[in-house]
Short mmCIF file of C-alpha atoms in Angstrom, two decimals:
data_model
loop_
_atom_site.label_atom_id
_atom_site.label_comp_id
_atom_site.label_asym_id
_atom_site.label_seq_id
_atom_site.Cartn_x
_atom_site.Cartn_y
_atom_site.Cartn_z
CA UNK A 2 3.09 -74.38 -27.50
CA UNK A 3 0.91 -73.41 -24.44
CA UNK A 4 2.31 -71.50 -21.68
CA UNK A 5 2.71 -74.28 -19.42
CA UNK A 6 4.66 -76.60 -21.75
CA UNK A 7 6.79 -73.35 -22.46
CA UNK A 8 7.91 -72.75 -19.24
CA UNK A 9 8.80 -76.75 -18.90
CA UNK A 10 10.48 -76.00 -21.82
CA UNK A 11 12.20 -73.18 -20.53
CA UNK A 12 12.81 -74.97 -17.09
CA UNK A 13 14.86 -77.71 -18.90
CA UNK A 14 16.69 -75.61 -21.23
CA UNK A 15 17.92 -73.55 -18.24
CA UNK A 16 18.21 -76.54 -16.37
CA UNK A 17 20.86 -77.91 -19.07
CA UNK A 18 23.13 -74.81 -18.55
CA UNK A 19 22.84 -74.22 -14.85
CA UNK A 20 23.89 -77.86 -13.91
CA UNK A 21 26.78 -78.11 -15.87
CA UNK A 22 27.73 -74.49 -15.06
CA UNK A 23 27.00 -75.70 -11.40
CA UNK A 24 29.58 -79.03 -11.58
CA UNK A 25 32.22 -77.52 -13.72
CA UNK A 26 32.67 -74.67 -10.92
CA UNK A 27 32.57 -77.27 -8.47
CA UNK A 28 35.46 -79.09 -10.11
CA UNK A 29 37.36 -75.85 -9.71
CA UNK A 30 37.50 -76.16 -5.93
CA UNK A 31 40.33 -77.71 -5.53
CA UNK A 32 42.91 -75.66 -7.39
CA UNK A 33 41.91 -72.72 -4.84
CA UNK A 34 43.47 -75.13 -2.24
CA UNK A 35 41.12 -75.26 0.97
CA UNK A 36 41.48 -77.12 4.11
CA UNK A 37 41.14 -81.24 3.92
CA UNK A 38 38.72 -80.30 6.55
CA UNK A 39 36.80 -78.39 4.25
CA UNK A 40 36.97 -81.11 0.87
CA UNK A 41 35.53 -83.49 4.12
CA UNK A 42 32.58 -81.85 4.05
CA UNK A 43 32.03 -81.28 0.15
CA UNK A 44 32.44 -84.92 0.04
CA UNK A 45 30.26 -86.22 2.69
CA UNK A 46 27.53 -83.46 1.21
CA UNK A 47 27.85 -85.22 -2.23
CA UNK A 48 27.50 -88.58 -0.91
CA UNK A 49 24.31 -88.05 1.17
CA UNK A 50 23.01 -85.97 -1.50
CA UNK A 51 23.61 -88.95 -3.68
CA UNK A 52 21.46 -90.85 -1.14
CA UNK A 53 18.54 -88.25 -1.02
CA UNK A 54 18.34 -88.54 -4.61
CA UNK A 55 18.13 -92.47 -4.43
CA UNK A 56 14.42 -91.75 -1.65
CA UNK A 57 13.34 -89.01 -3.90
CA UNK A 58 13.20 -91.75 -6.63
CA UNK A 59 10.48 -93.38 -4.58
CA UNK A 60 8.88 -91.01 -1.94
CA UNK A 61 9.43 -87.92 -4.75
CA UNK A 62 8.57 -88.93 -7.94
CA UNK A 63 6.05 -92.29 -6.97
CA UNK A 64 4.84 -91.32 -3.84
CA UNK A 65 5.91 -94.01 -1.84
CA UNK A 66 7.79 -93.74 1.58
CA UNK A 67 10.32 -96.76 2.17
CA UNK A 68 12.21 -96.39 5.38
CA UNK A 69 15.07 -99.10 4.66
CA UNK A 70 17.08 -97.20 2.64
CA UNK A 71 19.95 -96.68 4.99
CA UNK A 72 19.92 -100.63 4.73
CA UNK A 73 21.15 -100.45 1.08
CA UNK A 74 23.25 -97.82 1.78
CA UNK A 75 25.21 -100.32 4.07
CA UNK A 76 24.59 -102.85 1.97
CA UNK A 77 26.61 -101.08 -0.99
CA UNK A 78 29.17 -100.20 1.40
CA UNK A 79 29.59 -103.36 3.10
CA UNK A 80 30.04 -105.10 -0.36
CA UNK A 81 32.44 -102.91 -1.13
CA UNK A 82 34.40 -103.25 2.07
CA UNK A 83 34.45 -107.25 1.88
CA UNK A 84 35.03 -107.52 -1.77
CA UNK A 85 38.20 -105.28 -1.51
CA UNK A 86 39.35 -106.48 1.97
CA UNK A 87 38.40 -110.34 1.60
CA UNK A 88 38.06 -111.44 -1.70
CA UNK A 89 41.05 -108.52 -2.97
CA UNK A 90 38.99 -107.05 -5.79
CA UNK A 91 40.05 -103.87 -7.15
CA UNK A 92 37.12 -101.19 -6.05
CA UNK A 93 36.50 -100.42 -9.32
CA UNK A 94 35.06 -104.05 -10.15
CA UNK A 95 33.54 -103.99 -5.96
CA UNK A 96 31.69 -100.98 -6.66
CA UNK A 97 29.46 -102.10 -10.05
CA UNK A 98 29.02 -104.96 -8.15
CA UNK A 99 27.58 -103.57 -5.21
CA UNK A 100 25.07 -101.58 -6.84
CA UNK A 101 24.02 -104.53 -8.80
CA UNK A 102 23.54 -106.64 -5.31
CA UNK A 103 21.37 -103.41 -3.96
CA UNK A 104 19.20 -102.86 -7.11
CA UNK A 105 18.40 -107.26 -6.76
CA UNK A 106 17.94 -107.07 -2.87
CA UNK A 107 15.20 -104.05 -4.27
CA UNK A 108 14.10 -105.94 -6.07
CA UNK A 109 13.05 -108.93 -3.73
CA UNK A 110 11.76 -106.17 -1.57
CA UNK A 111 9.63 -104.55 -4.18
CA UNK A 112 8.31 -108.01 -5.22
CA UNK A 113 7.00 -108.77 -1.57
CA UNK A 114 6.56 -104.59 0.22
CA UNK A 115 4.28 -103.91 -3.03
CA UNK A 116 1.79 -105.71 -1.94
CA UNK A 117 1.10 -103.41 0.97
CA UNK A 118 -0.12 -100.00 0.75
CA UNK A 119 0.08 -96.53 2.33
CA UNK A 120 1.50 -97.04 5.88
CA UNK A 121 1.81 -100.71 6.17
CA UNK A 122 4.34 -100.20 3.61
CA UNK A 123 6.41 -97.90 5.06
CA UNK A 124 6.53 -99.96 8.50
CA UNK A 125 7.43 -103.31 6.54
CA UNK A 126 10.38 -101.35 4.93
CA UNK A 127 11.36 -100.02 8.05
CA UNK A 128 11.43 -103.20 9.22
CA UNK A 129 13.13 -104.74 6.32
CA UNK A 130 15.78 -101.99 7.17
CA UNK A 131 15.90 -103.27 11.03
CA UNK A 132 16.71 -106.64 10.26
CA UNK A 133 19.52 -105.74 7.30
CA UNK A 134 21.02 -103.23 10.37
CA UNK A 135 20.69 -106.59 12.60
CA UNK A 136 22.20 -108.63 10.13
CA UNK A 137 24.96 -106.61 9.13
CA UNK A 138 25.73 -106.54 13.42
CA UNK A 139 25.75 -109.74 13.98
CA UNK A 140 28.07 -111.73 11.11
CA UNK A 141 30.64 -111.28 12.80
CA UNK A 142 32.58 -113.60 10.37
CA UNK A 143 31.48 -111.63 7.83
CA UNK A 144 31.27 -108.01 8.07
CA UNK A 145 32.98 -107.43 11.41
CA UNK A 146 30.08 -107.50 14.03
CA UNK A 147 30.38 -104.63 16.30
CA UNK A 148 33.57 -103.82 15.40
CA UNK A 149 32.84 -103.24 11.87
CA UNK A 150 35.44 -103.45 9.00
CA UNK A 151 38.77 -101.36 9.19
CA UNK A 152 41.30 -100.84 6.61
CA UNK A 153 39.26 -100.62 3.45
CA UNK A 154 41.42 -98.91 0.87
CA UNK A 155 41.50 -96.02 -0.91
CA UNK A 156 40.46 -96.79 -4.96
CA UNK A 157 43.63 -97.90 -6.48
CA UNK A 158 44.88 -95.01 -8.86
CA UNK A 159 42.99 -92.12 -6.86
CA UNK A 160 45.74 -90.85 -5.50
CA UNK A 161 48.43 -91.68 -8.82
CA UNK A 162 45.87 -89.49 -10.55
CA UNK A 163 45.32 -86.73 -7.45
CA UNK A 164 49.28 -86.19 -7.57
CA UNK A 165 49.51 -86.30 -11.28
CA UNK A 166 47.15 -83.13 -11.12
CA UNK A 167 49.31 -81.71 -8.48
CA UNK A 168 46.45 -81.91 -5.80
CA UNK A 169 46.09 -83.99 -2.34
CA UNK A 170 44.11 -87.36 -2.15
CA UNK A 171 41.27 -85.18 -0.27
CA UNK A 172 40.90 -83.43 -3.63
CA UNK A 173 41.01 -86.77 -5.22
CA UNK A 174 38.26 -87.75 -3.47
CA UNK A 175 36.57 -84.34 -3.69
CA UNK A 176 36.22 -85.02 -7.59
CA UNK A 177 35.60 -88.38 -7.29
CA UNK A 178 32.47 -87.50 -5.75
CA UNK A 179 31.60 -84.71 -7.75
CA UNK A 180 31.82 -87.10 -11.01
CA UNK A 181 29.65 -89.69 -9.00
CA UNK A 182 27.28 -86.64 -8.19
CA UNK A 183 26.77 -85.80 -11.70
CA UNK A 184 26.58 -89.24 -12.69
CA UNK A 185 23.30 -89.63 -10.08
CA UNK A 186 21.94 -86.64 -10.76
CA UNK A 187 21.83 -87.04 -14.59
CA UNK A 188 20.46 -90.53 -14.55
CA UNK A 189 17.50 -89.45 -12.15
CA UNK A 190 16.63 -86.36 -14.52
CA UNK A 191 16.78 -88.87 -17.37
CA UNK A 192 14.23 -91.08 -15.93
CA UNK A 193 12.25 -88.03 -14.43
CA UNK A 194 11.85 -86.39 -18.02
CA UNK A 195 11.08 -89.94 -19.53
CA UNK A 196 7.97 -91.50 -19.86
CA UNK A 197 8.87 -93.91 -17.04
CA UNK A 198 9.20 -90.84 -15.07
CA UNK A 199 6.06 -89.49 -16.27
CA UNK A 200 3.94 -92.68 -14.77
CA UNK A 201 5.62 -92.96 -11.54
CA UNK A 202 4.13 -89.11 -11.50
CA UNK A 203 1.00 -90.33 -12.56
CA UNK A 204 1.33 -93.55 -10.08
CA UNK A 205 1.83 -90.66 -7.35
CA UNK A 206 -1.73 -89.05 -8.46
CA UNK A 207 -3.62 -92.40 -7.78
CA UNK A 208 -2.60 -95.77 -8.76
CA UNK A 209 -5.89 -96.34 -9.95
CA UNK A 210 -5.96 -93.50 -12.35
CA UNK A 211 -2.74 -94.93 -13.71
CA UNK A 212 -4.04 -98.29 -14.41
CA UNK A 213 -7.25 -96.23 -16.44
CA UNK A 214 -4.19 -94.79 -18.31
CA UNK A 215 -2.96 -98.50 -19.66
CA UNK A 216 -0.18 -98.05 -17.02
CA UNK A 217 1.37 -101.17 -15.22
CA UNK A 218 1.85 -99.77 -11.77
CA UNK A 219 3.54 -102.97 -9.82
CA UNK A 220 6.12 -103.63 -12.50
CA UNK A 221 6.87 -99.44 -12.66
CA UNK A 222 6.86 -99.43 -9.04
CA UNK A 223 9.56 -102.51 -8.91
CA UNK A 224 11.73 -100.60 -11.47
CA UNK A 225 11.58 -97.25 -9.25
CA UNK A 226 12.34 -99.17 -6.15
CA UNK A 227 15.62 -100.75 -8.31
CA UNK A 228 16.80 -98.04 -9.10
CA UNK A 229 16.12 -96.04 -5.67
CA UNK A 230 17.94 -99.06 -3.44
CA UNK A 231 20.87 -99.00 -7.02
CA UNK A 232 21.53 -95.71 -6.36
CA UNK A 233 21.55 -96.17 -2.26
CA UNK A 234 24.10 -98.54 -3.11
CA UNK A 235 26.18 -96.24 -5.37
CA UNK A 236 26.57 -93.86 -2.86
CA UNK A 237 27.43 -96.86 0.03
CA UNK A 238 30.11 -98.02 -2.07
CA UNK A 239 31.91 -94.73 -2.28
CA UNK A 240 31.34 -93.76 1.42
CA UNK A 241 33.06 -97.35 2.22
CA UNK A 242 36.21 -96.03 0.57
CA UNK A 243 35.89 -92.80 1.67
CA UNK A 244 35.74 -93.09 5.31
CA UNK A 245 37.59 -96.64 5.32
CA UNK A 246 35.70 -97.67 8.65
CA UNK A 247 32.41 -99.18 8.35
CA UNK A 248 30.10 -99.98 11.10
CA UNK A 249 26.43 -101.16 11.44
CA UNK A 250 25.34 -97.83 13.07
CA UNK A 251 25.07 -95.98 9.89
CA UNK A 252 22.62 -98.67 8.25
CA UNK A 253 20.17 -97.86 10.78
CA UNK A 254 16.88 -96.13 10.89
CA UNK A 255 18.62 -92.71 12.06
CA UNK A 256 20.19 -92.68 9.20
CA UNK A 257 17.05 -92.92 7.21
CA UNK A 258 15.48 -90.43 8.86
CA UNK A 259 17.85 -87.94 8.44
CA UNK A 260 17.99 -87.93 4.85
CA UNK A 261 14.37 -87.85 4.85
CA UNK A 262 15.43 -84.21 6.40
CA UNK A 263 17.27 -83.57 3.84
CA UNK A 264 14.68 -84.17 0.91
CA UNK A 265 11.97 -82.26 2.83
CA UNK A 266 13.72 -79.31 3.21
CA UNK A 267 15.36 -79.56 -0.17
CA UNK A 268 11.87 -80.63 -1.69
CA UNK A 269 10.39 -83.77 -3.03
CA UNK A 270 9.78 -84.31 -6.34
CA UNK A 271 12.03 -81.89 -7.15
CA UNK A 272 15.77 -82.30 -9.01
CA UNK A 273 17.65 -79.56 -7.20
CA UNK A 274 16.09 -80.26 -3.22
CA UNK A 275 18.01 -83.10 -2.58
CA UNK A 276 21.48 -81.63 -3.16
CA UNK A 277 20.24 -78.14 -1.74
CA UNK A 278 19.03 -79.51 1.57
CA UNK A 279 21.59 -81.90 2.17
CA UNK A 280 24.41 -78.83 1.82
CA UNK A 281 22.06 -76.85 4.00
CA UNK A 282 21.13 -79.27 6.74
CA UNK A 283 24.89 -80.60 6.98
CA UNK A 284 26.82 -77.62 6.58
CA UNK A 285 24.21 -76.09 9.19
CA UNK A 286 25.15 -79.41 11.99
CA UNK A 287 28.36 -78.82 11.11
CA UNK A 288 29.09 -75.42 11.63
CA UNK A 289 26.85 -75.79 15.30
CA UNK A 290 28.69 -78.85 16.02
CA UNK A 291 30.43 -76.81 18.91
CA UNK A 292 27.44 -76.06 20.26
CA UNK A 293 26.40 -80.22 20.96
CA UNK A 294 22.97 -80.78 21.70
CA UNK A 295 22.12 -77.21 22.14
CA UNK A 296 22.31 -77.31 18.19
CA UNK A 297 18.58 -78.58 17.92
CA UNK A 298 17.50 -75.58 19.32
CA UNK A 299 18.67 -73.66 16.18
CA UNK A 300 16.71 -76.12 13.99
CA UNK A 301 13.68 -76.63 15.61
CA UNK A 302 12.38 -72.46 15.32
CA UNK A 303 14.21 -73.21 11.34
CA UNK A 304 11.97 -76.21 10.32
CA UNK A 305 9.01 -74.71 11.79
CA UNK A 306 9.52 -71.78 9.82
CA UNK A 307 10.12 -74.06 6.95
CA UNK A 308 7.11 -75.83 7.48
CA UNK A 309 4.84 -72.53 7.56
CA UNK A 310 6.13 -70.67 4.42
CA UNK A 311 7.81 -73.55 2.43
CA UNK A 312 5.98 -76.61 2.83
CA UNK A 313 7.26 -77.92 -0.59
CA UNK A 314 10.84 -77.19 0.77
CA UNK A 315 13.01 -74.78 -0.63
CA UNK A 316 13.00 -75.82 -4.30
CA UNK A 317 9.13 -75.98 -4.04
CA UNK A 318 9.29 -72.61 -2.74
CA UNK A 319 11.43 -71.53 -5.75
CA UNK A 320 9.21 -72.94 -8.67
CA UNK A 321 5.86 -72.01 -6.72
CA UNK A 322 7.61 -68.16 -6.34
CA UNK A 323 9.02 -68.32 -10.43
CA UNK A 324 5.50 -69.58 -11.41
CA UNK A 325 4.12 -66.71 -9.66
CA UNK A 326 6.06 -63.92 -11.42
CA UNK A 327 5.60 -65.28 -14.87
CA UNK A 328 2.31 -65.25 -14.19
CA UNK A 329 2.25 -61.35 -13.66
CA UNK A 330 4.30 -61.11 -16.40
CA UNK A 331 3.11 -58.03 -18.38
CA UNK A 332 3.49 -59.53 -22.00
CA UNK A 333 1.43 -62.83 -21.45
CA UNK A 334 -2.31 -63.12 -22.56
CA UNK A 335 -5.00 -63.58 -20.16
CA UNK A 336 -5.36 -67.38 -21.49
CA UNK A 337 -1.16 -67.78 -20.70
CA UNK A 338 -1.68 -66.42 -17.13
CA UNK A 339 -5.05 -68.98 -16.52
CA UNK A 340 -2.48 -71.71 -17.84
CA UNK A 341 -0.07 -70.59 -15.61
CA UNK A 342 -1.86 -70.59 -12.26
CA UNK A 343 -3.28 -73.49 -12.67
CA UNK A 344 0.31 -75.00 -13.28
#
């Protein structure tokens, strides 16, 4: 094995300990008892992570910027809020259903966005995302209009389960999330480390390249955009429950954006950034929150920084940084260390 497939090797092997290690001490949260305040912001951290990792799908892993993804987060969480209130289905059969919905809707959009390039496809998603945000405000009959939907339940047997473990509904919640975390963060590394994942990398390199390689680009691209806009909807349909208010606002293109934060200063591309600059960016506006508007002047000096010395955000900075070490590792052979900068 070359020195570049040794330290993927060794990346994923690590990778397999640290993550688990990572979620089971997570999971242990709750026994030390913190503030519901506190379990509020573990699970709204979770839950936009989840989201991150839905655009790092696309703009990470294929290259591709879509700026609607706030859309399907609404529209999983919308589904979820009318299937429960309206219809009176238990969450637990709302919830597949909305992330089935969200991964068809991506689909549609794939079918007709993928036949645009480069910018022109990010301003047709963002558009796309407009009129779902428009849509969603105006059925009134439907989804509440301006005054959204309010009342949507907690899952049935969350909190039968949170008292049987001698714990709050917060904590409920808290590992709720946690298992849905997990859940999105081992089906993207599956279909990173697969060969689907390894042609949406190639797709990123140059579509045309890819198509040299025997490759089908659209119908890879319309599977990544599936499961981006499935996973957007995974993480709607547990912020519907969660918050049990739903309003248009948060399907809008702020919303969007400000993931988008979140992956660059986490990284793209990369399995850890989302979840690492989510928890950084959030837990950073919410400790300033006292400070209002004043707050961006705390970020702007941070991202600049993080611009100049991380450009790959923090997770990029971490692999470029380990690369660099094993590369002056004493023990590997001038042909390892060639291997490895090049890497």
């Amino acid at each position: 094995m070359n020195a570049n497939g040794a330290r993927r090797g060794g990346g994923l092997s690590l990778g397999r300990v640290i993550w688990p290690a990572l979620f089971i001490l997570a999971a242990l949260v709750p026994l030390l008892r913190p503030s519901g305040y506190a379990l509020d912001i573990g699970v709204n951290i979770m839950i936009w992570a989840m989201l991150a990792y839905g655009l790092n799908v696309m703009l990470g892993f294929t290259g591709l910027l879509p700026l609607a993804h706030a859309g399907f987060f609404g529209i999983g969480a919308y589904t979820v809020g009318i299937l429960t209130l309206k219809a009176g289905w238990s969450f637990w059969l709302a919830w597949p259903a909305a992330v089935a919905l969200c991964a068809l809707v991506g689909l549609l959009l794939g079918l007709v966005a993928f036949r645009t390039k480069g910018d022109a496809f990010s301003i047709f998603t963002l558009g796309v995302g407009v009129i779902i945000m428009l849509v969603i405000n105006k059925w009134d009959a439907l989804t509440g209009g301006n005054d959204g939907l309010n009342g949507v339940m907690p899952p049935a047997g969350l909190e039968a389960f949170s008292k049987a473990l001698g714990l709050k509904l917060s904590s409920g919640f808290y590992l709720l999330a946690l298992v849905s975390l997990a859940v999105t963060v081992l089906v993207v590394a599956r279909a990173r480390y697969s060969t689907f994942g390894l042609s949406l990398i190639a797709i990123r390199g140059g579509e045309d390249l890819a198509r040299s390689a025997g490759i089908n680009v659209f119908t890879h691209k319309l599977r990544a955009m599936m499961l981006s806009t499935a996973i957007a909807g995974f993480a709607g349909g547990l912020y519907a429950v969660f918050v049990g208010f739903l309003g248009s606002a948060v399907t809008g293109p702020t919303t969007t954006f400000t993931v988008l934060l979140y992956l660059l200063v986490g990284g793209l591309g990369t399995l850890a950034g989302p979840l690492l600059g989510t928890a950084i960016i959030y837990g950073l506006t919410q400790t300033l929150k006292g400070l209002e508007d004043y707050q961006y002047i705390v970020f702007g000096p941070l991202l600049v920084l993080l611009v100049m010395f991380a450009p790959h955000g923090l997770a990029g900075l971490w692999a470029r940084l380990s690369a660099r070490r094993a590369a002056q590792t004493p023990d590997q052979t001038p042909d390892q260390t060639k291997e490895v900068n090049r890497a």
